[in-house]
Tab-separated table of C-alpha atoms in Angstrom:
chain	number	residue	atom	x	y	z
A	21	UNK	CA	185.207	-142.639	-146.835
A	22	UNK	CA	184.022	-144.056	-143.551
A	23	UNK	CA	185.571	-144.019	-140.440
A	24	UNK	CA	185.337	-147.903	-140.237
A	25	UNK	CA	185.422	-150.034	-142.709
A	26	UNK	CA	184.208	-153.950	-141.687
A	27	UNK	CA	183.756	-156.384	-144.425
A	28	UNK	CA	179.744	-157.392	-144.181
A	29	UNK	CA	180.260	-160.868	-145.305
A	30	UNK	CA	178.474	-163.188	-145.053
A	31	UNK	CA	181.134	-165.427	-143.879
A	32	UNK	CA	180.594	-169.291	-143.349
A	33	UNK	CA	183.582	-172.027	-141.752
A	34	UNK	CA	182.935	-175.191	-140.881
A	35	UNK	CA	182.674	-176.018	-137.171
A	36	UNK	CA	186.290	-176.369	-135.412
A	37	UNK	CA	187.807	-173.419	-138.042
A	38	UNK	CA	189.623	-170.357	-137.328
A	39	UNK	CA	187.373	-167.214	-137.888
A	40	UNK	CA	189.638	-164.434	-138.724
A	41	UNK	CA	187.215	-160.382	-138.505
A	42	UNK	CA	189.037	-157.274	-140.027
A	43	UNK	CA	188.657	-153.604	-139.881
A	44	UNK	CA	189.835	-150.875	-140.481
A	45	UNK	CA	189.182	-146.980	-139.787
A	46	UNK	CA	190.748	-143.617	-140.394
A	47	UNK	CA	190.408	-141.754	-137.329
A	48	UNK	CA	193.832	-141.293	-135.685
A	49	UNK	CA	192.068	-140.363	-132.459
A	50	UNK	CA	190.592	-143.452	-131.836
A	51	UNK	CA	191.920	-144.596	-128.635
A	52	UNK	CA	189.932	-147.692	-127.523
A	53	UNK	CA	188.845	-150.466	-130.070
A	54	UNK	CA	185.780	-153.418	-129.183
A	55	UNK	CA	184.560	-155.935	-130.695
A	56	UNK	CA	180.841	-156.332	-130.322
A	57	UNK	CA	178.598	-160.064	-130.807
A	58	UNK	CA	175.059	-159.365	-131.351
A	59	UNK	CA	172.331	-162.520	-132.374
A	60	UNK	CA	169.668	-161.809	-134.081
A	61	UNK	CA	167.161	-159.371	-132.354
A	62	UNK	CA	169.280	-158.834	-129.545
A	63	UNK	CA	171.309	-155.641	-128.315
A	64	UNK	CA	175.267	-156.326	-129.196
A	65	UNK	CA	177.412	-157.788	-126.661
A	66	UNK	CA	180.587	-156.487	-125.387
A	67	UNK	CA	183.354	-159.539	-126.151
A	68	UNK	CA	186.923	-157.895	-126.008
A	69	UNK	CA	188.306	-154.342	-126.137
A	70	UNK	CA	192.078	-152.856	-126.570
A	71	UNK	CA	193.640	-149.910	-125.969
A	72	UNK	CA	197.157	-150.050	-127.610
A	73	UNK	CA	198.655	-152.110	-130.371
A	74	UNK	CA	199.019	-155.744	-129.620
A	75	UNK	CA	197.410	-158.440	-128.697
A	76	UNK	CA	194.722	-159.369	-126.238
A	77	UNK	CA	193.384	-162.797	-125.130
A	78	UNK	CA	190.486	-164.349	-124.015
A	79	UNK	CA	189.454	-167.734	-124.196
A	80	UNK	CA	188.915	-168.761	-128.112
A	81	UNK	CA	188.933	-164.522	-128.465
A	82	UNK	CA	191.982	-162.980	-129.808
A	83	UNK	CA	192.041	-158.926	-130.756
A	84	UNK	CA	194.709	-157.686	-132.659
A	85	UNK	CA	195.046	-154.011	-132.881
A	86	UNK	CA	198.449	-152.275	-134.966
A	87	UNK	CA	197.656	-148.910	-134.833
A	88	UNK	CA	200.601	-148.064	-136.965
A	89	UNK	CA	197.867	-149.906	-139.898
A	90	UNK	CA	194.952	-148.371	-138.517
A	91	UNK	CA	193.669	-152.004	-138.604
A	92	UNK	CA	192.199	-154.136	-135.835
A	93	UNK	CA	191.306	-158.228	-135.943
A	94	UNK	CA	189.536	-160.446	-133.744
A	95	UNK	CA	190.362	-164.197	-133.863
A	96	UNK	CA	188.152	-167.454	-133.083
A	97	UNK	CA	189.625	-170.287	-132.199
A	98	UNK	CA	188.165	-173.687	-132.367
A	99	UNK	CA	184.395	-172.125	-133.837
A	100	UNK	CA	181.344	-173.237	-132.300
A	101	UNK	CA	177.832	-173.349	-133.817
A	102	UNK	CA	177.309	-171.071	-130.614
A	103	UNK	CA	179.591	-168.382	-132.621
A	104	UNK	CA	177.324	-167.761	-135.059
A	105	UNK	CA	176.143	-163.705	-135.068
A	106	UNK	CA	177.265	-160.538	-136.217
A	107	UNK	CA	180.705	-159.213	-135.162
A	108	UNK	CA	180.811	-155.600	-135.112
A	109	UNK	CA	183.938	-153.327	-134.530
A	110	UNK	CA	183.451	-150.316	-132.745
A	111	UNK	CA	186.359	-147.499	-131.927
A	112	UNK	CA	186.220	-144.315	-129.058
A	113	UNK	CA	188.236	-141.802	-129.035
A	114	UNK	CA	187.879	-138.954	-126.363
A	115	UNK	CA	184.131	-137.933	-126.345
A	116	UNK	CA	182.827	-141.605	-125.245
A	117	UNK	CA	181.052	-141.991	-128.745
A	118	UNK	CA	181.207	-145.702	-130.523
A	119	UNK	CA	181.665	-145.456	-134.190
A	120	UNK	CA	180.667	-148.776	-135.572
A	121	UNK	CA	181.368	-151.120	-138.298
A	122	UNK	CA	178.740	-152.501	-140.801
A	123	UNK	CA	179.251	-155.916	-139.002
A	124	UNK	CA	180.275	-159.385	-140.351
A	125	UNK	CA	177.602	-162.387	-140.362
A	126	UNK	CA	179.553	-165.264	-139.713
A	127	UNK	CA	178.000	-168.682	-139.602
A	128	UNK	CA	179.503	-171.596	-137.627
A	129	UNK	CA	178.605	-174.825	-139.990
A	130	UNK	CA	178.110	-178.297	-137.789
B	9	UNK	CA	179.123	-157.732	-115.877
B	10	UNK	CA	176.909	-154.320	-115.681
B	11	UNK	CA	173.594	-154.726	-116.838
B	12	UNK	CA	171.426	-152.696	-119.011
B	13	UNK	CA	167.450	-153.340	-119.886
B	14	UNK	CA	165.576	-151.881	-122.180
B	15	UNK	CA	161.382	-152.199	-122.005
B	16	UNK	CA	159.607	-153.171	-124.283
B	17	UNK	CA	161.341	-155.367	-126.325
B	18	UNK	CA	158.434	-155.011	-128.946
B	19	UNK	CA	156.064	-152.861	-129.462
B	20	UNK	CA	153.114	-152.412	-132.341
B	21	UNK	CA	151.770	-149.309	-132.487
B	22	UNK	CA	149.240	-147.368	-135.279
B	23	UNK	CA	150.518	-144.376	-137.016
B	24	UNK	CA	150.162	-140.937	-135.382
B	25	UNK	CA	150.549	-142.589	-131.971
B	26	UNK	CA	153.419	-142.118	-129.811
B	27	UNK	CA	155.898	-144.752	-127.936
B	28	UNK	CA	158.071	-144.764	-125.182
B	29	UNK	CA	160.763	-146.831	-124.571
B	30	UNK	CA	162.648	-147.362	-121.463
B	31	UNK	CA	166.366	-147.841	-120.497
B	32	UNK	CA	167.689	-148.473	-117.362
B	33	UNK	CA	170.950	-148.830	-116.040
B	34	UNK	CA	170.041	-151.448	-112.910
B	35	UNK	CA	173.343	-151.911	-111.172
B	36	UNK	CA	175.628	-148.650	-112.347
B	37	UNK	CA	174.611	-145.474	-112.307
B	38	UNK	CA	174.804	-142.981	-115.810
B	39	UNK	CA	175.250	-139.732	-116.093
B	40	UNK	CA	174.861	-140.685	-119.797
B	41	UNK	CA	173.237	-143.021	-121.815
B	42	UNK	CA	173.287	-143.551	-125.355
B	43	UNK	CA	170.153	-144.021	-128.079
B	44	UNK	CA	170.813	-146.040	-131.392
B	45	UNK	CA	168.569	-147.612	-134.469
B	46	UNK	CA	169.568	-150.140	-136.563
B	47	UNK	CA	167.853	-151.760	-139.491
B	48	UNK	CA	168.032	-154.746	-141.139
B	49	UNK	CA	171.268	-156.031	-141.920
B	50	UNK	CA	172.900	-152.653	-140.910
B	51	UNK	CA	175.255	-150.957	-138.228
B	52	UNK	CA	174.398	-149.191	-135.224
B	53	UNK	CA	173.346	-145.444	-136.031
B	54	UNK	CA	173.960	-143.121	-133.033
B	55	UNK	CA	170.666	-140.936	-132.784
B	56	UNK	CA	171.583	-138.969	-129.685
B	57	UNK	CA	173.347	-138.933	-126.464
B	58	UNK	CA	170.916	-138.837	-123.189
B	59	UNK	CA	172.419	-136.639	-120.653
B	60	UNK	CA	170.872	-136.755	-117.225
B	61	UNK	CA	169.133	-133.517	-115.649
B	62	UNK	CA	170.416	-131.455	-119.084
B	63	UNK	CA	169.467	-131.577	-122.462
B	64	UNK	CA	170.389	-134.616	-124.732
B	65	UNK	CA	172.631	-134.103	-127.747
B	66	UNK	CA	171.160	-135.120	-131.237
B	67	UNK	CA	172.866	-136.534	-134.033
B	68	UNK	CA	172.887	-134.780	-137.446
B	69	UNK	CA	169.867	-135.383	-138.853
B	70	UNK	CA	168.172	-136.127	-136.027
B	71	UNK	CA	164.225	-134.721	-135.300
B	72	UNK	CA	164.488	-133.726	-131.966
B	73	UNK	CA	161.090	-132.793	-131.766
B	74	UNK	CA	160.024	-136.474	-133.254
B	75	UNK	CA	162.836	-138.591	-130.466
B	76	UNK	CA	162.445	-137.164	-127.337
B	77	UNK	CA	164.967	-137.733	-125.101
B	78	UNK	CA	164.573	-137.087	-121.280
B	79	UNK	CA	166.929	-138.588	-118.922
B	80	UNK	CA	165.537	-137.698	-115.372
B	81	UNK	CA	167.787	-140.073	-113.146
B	82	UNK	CA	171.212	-141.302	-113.096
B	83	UNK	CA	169.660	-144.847	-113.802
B	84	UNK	CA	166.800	-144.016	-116.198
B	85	UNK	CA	166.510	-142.772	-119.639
B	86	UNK	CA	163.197	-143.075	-122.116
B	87	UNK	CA	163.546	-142.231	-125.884
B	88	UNK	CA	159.601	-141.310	-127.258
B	89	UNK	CA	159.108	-141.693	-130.678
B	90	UNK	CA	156.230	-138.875	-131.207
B	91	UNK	CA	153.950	-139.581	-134.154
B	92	UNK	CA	154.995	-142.757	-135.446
B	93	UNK	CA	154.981	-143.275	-138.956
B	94	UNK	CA	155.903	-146.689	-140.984
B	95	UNK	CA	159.521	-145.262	-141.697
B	96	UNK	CA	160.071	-144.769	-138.328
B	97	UNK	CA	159.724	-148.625	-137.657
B	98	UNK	CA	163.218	-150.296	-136.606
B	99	UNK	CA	164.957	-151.472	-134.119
B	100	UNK	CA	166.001	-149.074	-131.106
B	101	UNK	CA	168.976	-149.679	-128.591
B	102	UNK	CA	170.457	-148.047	-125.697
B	103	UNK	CA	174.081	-148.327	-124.374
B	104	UNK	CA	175.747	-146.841	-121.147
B	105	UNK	CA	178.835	-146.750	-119.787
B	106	UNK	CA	179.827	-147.753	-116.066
B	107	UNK	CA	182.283	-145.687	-114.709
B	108	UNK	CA	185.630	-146.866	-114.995
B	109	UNK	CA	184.867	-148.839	-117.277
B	110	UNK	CA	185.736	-148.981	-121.429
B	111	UNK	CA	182.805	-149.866	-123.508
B	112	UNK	CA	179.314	-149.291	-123.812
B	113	UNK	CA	176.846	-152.102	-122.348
B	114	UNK	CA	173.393	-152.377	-124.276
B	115	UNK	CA	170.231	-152.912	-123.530
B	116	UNK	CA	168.137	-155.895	-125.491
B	117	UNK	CA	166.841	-153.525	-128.090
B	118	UNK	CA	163.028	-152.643	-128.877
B	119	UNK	CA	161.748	-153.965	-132.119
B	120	UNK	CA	159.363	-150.951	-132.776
B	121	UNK	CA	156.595	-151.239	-135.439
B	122	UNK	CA	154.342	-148.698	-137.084
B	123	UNK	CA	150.777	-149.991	-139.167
């Protein structure tokens, strides 16, 4: 089993949709939880992160961490074109190493 | 927000040769930076973690004698990739971490290729 499970997709809404990421991991000592954006040929980009359960907001951005789960969302609001990437989830724990998702393509249709 | 770049952002290089890539930290310092690949369509695979003036620390399954790692100032790390071959063809990225702050900034990736 991995450590974090992320649905690959791909996953396609039309423009002005909700975008609703998932994952999910294993590894109680996770203590910090991100959630990446990275376009094509282009290191990933930092959007949110959490440290406890509950909810975080920025912008269109929503993360949702419940620990209790071991499950963590991120929310779009009002999807732009501009959205369209890769999401990755990534999770720390103590030693300052990211353990990744797979990463969901999502595509924002006009 | 801190700022990471990586150099080159492509590179083409015949098999046997060896590359260098660059990663620099230019407004943070980093007492430790972090090397990934990725290929197509896939996650980020830690390779090794760049410690400056020690040793880095290699992933399982990990040539250390193939990635060199040498981190020789608190804003510079280079990853060579010693004798290229095809498989070794992917895409490389670096990360670091300001202090006192929570998650990893990356560089723009190299796009490495080996004919």
């Amino acid at each position: 089993q991995k450590e974090v499970e992320q649905d690959p997709g791909p996953l396609s809404v039309p423009e002005g949709a909700i975008v609703s990421l998932n994952c999910t991991y294993s590894n109680s000592a996770f203590q910090y939880f991100m959630w990446y954006r990275q376009y094509s040929r282009k290191g990933p980009e930092l959007l949110m992160y959490t440290y406890s359960s509950g909810n975080k907001e920025d912008g269109r951005f929503t993360a949702q961490v419940d620990k209790s789960s071991k499950y963590i969302s991120l929310f779009i609001r009002d999807s732009q074109p501009s959205d369209s990437a890769t999401y990755l989830c990534a999770m720390m724990g103590g030693n300052e190493k990211l353990t990744f998702g797979t990463g969901t393509r999502l595509t924002i249709i006009p | 927000g801190a700022v990471v770049s990586q150099h080159p952002s492509w590179v083409i290089c015949k098999s046997g040769t060896s590359v260098k890539i660059e990663c620099r930290s230019l407004d943070f310092q980093a007492t430790t930076m972090f090397w990934y690949r990725q290929f197509p369509k896939q996650s980020l695979m830690l390779m090794a973690t760049s410690n400056e003036g020690s040793k880095a620390t290699y992933e399982q399954g990990v040539e250390k004698d193939k990635f060199l790692i040498n981190h020789a100032s608190l804003t510079l790390s280079t990853l060579t990739v010693t004798s290229a071959h095809p498989e070794d063809s992917s895409f490389y990225i670096c990360s670091a971490r300001p202090p006192g702050l929570v998650g990893a900034f990356f560089g723009q990736g190299t796009r490495l290729t080996v004919v």
